[in-house]
mmCIF file of C-alpha atoms in Angstrom:
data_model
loop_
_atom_site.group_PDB
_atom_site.id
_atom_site.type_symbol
_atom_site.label_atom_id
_atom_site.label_comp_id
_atom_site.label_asym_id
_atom_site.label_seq_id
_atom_site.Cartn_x
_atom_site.Cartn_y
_atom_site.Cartn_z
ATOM 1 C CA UNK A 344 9.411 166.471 19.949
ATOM 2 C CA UNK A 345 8.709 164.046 22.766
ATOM 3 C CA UNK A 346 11.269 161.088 22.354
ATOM 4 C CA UNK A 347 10.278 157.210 21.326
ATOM 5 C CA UNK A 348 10.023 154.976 23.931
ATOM 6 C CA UNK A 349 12.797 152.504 24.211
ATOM 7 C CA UNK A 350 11.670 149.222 23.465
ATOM 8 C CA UNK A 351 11.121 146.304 26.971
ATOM 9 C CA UNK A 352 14.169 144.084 26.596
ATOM 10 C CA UNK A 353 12.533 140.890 25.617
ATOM 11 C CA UNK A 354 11.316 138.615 29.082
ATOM 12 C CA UNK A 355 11.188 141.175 31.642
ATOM 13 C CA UNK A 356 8.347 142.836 32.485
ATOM 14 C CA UNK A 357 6.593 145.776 34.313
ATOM 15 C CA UNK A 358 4.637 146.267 37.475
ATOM 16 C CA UNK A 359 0.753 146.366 36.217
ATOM 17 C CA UNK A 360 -2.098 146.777 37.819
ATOM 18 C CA UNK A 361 -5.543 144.621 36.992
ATOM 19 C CA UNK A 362 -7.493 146.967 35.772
ATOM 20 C CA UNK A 363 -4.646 147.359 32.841
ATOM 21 C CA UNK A 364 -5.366 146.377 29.352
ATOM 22 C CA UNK A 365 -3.511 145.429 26.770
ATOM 23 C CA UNK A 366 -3.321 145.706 22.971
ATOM 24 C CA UNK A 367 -1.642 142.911 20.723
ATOM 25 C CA UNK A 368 1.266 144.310 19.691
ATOM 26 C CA UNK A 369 2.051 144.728 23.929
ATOM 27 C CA UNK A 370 1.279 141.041 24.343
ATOM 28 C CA UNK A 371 3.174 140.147 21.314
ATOM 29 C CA UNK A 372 6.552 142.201 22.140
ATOM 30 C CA UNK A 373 6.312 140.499 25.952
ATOM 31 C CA UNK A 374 5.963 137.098 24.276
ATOM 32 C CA UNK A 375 8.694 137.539 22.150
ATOM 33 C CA UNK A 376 6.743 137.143 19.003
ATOM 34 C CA UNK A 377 5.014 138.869 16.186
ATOM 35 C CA UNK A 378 1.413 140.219 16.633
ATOM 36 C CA UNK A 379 0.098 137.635 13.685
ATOM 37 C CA UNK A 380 0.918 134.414 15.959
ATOM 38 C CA UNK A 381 -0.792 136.346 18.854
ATOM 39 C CA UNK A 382 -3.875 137.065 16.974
ATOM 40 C CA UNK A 383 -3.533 132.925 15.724
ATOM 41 C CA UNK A 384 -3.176 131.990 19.134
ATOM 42 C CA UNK A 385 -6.758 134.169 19.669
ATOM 43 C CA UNK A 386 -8.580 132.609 16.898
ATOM 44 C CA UNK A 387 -7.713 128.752 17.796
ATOM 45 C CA UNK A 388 -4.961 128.036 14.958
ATOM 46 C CA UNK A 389 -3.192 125.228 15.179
ATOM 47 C CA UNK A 390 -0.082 126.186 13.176
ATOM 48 C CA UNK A 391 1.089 128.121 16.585
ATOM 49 C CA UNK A 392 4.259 125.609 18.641
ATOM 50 C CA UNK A 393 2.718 124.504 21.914
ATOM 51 C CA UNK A 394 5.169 126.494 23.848
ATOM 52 C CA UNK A 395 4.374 129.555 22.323
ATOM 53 C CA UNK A 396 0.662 128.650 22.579
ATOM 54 C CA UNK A 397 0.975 128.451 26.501
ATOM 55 C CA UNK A 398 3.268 131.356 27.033
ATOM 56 C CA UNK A 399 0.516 133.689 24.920
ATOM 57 C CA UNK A 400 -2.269 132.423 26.166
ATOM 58 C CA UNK A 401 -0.825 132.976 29.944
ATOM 59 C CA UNK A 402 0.229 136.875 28.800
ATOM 60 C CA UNK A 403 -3.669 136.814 27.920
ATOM 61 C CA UNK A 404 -4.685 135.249 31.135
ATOM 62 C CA UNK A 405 -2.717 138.179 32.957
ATOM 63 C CA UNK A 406 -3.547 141.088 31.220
ATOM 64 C CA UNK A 407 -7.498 139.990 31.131
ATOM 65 C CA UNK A 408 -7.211 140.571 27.598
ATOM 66 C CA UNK A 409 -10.603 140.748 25.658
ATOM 67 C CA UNK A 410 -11.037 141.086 22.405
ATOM 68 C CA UNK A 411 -12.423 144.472 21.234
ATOM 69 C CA UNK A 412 -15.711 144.315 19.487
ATOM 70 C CA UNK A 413 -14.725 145.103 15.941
ATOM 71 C CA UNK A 414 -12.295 142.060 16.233
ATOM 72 C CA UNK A 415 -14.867 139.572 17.750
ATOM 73 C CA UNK A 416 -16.965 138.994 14.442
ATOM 74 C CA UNK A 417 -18.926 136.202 15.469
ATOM 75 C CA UNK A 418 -20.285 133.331 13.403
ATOM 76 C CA UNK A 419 -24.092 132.682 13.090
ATOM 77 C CA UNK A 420 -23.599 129.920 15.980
ATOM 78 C CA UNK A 421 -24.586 128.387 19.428
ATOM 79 C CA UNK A 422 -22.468 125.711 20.583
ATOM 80 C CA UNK A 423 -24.361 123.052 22.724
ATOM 81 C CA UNK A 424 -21.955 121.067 23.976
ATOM 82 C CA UNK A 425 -23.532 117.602 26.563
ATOM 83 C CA UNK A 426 -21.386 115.548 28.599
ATOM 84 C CA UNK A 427 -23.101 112.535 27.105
ATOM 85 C CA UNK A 428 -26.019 112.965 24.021
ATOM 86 C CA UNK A 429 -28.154 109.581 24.334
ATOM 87 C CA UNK A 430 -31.252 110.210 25.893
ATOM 88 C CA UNK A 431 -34.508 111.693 25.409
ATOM 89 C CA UNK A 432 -33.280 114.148 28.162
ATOM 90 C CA UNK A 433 -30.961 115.923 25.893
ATOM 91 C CA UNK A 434 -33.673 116.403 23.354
ATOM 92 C CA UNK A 435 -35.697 117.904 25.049
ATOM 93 C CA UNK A 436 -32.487 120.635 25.961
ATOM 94 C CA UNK A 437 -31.910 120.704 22.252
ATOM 95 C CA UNK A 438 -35.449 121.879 21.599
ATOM 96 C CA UNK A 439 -35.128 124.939 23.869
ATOM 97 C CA UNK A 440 -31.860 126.204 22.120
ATOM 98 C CA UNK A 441 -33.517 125.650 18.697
ATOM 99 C CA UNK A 442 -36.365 127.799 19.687
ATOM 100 C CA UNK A 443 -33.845 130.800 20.592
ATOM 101 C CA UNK A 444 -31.875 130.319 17.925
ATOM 102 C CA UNK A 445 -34.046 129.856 14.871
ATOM 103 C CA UNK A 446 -35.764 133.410 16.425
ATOM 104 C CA UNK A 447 -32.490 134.919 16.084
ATOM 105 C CA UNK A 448 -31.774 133.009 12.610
ATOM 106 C CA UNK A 449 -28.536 131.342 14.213
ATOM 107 C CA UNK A 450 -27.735 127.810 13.871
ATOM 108 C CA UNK A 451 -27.001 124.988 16.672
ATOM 109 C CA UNK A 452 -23.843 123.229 16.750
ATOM 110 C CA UNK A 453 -23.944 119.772 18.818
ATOM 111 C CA UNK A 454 -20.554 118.461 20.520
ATOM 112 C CA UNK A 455 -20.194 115.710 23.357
ATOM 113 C CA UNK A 456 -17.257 115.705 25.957
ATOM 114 C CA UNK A 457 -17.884 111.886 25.804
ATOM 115 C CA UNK A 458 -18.942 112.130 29.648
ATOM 116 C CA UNK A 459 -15.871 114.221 30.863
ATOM 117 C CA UNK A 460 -17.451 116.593 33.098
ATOM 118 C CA UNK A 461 -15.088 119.211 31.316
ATOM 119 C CA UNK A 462 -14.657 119.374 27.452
ATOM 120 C CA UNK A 463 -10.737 118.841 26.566
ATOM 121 C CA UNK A 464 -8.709 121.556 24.980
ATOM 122 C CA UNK A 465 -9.400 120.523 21.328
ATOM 123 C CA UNK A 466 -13.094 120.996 21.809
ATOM 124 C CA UNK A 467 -11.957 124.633 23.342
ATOM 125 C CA UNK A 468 -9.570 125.114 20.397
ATOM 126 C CA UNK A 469 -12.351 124.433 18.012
ATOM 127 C CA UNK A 470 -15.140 126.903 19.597
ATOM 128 C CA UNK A 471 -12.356 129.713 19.424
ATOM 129 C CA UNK A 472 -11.810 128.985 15.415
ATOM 130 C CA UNK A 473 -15.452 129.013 15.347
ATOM 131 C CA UNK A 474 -16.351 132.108 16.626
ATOM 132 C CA UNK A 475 -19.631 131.271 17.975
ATOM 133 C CA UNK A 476 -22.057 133.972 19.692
ATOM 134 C CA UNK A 477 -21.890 131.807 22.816
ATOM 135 C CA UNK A 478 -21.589 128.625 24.432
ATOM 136 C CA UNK A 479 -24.224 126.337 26.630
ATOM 137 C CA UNK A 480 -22.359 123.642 28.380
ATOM 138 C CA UNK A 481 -25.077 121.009 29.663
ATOM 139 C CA UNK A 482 -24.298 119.538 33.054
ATOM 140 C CA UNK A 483 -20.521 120.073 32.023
ATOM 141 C CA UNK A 484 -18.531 122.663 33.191
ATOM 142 C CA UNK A 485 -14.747 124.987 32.451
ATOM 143 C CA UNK A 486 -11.699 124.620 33.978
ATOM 144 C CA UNK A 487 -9.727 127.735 34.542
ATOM 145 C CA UNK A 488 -7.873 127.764 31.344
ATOM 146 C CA UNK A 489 -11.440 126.510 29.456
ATOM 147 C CA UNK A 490 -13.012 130.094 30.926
ATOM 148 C CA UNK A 491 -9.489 132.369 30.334
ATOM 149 C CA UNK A 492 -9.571 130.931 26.533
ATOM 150 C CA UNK A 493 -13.431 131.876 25.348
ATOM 151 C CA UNK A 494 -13.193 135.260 27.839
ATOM 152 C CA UNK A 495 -10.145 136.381 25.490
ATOM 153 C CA UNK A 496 -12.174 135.877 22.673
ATOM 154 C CA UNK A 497 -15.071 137.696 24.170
ATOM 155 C CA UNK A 498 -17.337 134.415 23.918
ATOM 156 C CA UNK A 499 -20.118 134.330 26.644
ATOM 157 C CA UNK A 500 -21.076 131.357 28.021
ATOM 158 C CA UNK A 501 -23.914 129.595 30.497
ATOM 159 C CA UNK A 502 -23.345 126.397 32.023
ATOM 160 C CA UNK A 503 -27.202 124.389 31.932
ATOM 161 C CA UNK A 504 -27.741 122.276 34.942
ATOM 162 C CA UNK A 505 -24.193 122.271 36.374
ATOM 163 C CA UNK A 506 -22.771 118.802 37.655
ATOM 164 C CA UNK A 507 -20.943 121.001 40.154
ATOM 165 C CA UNK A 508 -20.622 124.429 41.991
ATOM 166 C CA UNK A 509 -20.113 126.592 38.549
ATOM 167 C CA UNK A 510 -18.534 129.398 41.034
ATOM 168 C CA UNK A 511 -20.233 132.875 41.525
ATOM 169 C CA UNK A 512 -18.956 134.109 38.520
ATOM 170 C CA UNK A 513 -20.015 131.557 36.298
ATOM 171 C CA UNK A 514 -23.392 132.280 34.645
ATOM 172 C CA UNK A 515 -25.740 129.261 34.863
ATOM 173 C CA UNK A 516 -29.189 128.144 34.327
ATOM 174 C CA UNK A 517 -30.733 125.001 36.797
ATOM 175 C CA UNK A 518 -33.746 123.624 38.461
ATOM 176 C CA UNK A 519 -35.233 123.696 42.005
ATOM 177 C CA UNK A 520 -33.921 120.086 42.591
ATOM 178 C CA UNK A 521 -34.039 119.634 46.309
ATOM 179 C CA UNK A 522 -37.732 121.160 46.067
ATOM 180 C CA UNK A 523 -38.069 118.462 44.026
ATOM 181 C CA UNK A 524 -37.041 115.447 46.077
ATOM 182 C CA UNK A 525 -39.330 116.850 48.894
ATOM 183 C CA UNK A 526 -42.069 117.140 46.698
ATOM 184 C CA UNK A 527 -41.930 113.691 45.874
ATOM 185 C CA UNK A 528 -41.147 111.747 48.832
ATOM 186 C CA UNK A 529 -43.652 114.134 51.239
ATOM 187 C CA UNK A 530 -46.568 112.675 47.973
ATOM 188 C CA UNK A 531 -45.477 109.015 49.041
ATOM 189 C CA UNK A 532 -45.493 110.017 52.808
ATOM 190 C CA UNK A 533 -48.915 111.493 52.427
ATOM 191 C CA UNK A 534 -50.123 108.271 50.487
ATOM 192 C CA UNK A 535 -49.530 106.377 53.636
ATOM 193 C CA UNK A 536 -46.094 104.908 52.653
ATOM 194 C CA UNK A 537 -43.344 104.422 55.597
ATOM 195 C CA UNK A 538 -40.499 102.588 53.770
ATOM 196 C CA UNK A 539 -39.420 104.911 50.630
ATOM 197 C CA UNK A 540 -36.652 103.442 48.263
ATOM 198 C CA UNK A 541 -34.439 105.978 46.531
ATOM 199 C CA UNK A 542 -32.317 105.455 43.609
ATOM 200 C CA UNK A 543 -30.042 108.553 43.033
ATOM 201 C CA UNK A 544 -28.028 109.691 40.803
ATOM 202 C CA UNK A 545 -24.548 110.286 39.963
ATOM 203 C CA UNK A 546 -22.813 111.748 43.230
ATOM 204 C CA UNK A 547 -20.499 114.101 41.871
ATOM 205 C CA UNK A 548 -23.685 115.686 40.268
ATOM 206 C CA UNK A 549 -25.032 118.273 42.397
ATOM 207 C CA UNK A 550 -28.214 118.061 40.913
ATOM 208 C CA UNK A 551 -28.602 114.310 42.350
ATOM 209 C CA UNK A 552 -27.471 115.140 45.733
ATOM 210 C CA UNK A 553 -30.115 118.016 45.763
ATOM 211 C CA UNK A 554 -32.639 115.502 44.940
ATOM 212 C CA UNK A 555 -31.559 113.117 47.736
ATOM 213 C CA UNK A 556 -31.244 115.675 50.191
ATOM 214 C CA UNK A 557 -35.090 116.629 49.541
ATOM 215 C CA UNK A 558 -35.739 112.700 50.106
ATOM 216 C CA UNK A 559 -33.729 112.644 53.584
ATOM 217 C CA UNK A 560 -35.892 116.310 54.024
ATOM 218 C CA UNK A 561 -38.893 114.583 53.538
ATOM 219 C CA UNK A 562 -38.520 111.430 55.759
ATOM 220 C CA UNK A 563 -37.279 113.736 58.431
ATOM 221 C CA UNK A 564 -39.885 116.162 58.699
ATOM 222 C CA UNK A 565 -42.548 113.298 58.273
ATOM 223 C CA UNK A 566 -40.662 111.434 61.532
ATOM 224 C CA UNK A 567 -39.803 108.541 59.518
ATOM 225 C CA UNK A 568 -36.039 107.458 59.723
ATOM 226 C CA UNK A 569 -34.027 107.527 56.367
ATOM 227 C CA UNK A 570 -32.201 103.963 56.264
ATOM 228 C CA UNK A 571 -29.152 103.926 53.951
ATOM 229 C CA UNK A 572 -30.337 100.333 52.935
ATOM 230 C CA UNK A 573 -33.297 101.582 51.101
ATOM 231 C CA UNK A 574 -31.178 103.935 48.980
ATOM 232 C CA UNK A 575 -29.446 102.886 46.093
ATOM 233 C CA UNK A 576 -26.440 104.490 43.808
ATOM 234 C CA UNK A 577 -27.849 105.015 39.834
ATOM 235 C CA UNK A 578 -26.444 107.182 37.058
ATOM 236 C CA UNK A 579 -29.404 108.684 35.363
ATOM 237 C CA UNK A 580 -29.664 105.362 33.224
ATOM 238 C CA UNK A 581 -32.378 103.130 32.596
ATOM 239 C CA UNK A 582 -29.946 100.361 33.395
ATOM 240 C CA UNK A 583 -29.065 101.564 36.619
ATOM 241 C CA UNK A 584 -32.789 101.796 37.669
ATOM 242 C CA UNK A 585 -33.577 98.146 36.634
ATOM 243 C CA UNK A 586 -30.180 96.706 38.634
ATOM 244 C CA UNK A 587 -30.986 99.043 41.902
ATOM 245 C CA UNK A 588 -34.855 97.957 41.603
ATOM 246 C CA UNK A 589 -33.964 94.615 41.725
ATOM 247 C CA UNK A 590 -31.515 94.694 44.116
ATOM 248 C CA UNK A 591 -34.521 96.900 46.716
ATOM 249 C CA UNK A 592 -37.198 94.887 45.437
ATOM 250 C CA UNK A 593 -35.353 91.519 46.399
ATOM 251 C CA UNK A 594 -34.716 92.422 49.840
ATOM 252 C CA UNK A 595 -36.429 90.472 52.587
ATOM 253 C CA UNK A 596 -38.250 93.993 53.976
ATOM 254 C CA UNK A 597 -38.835 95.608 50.354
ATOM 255 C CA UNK A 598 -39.752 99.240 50.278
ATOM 256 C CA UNK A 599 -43.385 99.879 49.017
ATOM 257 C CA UNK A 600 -42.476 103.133 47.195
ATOM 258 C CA UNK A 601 -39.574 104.322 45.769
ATOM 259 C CA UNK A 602 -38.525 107.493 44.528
ATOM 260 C CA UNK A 603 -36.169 107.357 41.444
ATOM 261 C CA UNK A 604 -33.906 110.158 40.515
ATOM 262 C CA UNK A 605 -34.807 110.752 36.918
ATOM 263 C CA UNK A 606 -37.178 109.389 34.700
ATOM 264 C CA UNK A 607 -35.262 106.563 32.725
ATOM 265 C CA UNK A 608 -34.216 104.956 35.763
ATOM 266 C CA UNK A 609 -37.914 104.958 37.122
ATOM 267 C CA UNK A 610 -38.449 102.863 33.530
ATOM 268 C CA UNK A 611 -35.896 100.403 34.523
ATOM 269 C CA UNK A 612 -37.207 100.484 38.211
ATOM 270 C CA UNK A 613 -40.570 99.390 36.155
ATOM 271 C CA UNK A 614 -38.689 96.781 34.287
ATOM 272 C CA UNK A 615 -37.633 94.740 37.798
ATOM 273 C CA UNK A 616 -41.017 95.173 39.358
ATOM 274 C CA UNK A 617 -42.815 93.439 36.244
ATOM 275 C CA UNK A 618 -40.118 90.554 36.643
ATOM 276 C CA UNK A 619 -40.340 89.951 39.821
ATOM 277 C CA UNK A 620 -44.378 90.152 39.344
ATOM 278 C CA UNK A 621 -44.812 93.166 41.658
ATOM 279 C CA UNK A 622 -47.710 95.590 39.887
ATOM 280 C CA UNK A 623 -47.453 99.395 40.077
ATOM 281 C CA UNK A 624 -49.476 101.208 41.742
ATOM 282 C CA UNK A 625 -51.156 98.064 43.599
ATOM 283 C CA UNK A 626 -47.543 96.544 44.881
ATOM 284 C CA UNK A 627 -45.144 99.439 44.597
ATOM 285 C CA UNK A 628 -45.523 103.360 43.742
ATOM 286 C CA UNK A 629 -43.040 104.984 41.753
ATOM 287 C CA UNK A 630 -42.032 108.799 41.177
ATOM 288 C CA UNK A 631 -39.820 110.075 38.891
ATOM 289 C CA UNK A 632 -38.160 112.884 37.989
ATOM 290 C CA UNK A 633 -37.845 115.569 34.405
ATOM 291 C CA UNK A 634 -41.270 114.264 33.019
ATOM 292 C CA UNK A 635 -40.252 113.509 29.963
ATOM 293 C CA UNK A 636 -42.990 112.933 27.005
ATOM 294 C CA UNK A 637 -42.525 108.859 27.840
ATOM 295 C CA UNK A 638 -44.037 109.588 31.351
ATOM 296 C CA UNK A 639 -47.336 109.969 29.706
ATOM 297 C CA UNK A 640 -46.919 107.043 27.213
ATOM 298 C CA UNK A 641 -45.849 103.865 29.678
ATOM 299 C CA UNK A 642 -48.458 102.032 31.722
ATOM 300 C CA UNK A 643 -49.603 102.844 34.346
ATOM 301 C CA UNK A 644 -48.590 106.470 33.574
ATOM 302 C CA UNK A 645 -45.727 107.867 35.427
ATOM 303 C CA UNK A 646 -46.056 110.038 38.538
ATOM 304 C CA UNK A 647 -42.914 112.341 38.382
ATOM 305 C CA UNK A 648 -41.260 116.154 39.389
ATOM 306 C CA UNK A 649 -41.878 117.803 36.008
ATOM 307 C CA UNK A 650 -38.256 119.706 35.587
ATOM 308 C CA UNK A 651 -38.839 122.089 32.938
ATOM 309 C CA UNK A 652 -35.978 121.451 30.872
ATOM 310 C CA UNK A 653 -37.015 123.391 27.581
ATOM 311 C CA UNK A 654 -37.557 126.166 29.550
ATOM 312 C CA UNK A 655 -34.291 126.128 30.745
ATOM 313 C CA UNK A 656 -32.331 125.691 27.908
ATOM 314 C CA UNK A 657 -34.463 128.442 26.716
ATOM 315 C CA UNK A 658 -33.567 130.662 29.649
ATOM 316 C CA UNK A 659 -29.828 129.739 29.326
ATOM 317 C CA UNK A 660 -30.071 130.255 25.461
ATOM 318 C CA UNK A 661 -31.430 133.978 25.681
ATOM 319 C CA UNK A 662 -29.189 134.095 28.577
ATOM 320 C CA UNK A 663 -25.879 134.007 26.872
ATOM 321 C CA UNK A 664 -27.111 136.014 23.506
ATOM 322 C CA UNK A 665 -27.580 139.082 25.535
ATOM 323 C CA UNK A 666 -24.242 138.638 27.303
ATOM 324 C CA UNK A 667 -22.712 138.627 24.063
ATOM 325 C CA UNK A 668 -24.604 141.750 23.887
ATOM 326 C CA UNK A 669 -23.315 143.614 26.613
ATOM 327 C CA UNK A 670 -20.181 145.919 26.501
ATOM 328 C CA UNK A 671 -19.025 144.890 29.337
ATOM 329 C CA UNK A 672 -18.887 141.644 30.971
ATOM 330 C CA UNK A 673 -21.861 140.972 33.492
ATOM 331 C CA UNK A 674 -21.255 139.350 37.567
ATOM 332 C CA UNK A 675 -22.113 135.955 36.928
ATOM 333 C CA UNK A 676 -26.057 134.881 37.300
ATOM 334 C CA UNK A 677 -28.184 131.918 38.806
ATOM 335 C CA UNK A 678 -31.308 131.603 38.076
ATOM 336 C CA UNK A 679 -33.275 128.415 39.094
ATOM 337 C CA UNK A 680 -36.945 127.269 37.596
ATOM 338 C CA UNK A 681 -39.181 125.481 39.298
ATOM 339 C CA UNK A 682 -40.370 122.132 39.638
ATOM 340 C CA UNK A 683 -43.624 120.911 40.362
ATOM 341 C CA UNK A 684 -45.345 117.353 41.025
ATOM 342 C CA UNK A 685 -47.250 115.884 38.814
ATOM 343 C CA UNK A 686 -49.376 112.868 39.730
ATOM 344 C CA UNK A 687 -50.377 110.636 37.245
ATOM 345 C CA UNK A 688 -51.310 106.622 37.951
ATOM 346 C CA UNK A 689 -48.021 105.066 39.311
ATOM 347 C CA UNK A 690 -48.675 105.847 43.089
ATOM 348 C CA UNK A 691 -51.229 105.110 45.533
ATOM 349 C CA UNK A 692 -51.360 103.771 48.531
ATOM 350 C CA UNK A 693 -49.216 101.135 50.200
ATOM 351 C CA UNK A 694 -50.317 97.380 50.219
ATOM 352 C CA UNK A 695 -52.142 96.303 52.883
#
């Protein structure tokens, strides 16, 4: 009869390697506490001392716990979660996820990080109680702890347009966005236009630096020299393109096409131009970028980079359903879609 194994004296531990897994009751008896308030610390319950919380969830980190598939039950969700839901950008995200997940008869659930660019720890708290299928963060990303906390609970997740480098094992979905930029400026350089206005975006958005690196790309290959006074900061807002339109359009040597970073601010770039009684095309050509369904409504229609942003979410939604899938966790994946041009009546050529 093979003797019981002595049980570890409570806080000291043994050599492991990586590759080791662990099963509850391990974690538990290295915690110090009962299996129960491990497998509450697992499914986001909040009647668990913060102290015990962080030593558990640390023992998890370590180990690389996951949870087995017969523990995992997931709840008919998707969790969207935006760093800001205001625009008719985000719908147009929301509409992709819908279309995966009413095919797959799952439900959406909407959240907002209130423009963090990483959702807090009651956000993360709440996804673990919920047991989702997965998670599509949009232009948001996870913090170390963020990722440790869903990977315990085996819930996959794709980060949509990241803000930032998501890291090579992150799984994420985005556009070709310094294609993009080029594509636009090199249609304003080919229209006969030598000083290009930019309006960009956010800077700690990688997306918006992509998109004003293609600009610089542009000018560069054309021969024309990229002056820092034609290019103004904007974050993605209408507002931002009607104060930076202004403040190009009011300069002594205005530019005679500008290239704004998205869409809405491309709207507010139109808003300074009719007030300072400039016309588009015949004074000032605009491009914008997404091509959202407004680009076909305003006048004179908007020439903009059509980002194909249901698509996307689309691809990111299908993305992390078959993760959830898999057995095994998968390296992480990038996949970018293209963009293209589309040129509708807001550019032509420059005044003479």
């Amino acid at each position: 009869m093979t003797p019981a194994r002595p049980a570890r004296p409570r806080g000291t531990r043994t050599a492991r390697r990586s590759t080791q897994t662990a099963t509850l009751a391990e974690i538990a008896r290295e915690a110090g506490v009962s299996a129960p308030t491990v497998s509450k610390v697992l499914n986001g319950r909040a009647d668990v001392a913060p102290a015990t919380r962080t030593r558990v969830e640390g023992l998890l980190r370590e180990y690389g716990y996951r949870r087995r598939r017969a523990e995992a039950t997931r709840s008919p969700l998707i969790d969207l979660v935006f760093h800001e839901l205001e625009s008719a950008w985000a719908m147009e995200v929301i509409r992709g996820v819908e279309n995966v997940a009413r095919d797959e008869g799952l439900s959406v659930v909407l959240s907002e990080s209130a423009g963090r660019l990483t959702p807090g720890r009651t956000w993360a708290d709440q996804v673990a109680a919920r047991r989702p299928h997965g998670v599509i963060l949009v232009l948001s990303g996870l913090d170390a702890s963020g990722q440790a906390l869903l990977t315990s609970r085996s819930i996959p997740f794709v980060v949509l347009d990241p803000a930032g480098d998501p890291g090579d094992d992150v799984p994420s979905i985005g556009a070709t966005n310094w294609h993009g930029g080029l594509a636009a400026t090199r249609h304003l350089v080919e229209l006969g236009h030598t000083r290009i206005g930019a309006i960009s975006g956010p800077s700690r958005m990688m997306c918006s630096r992509a998109r004003v690196d293609g600009y610089r790309a542009a000018l560069e290959t054309a021969g024309l020299p990229v002056d820092p006074a034609l290019i103004r900061p904007g974050n993605f807002h209408h507002e931002s393109g009607y104060r930076a339109g202004l403040e190009l359009l009011r300069s002594p040597d205005r530019p005679t096409a500008v290239f704004a970073g998205n869409d809405l601010q491309a709207l507010g770039l139109y808003e300074a131009a009719r007030e300072l009684g400039l016309r588009v095309p015949e004074d000032l050509s605009v491009v914008g970028f997404d091509d959202l369904p407004v680009a076909r409504w305003v006048g004179p229609p908007l020439t903009t980079v059509r980002q194909p942003l249901t698509e996307m979410a689309e691809a990111a939604a299908r993305l992390v359903l078959e993760l959830g899938r898999r057995e095994q966790p998968a390296a992480g994946t990038r996949m970018e879609l293209a963009t293209r041009l589309v040129v509708r009546s807001s550019t032509g050529a420059p005044p003479a």
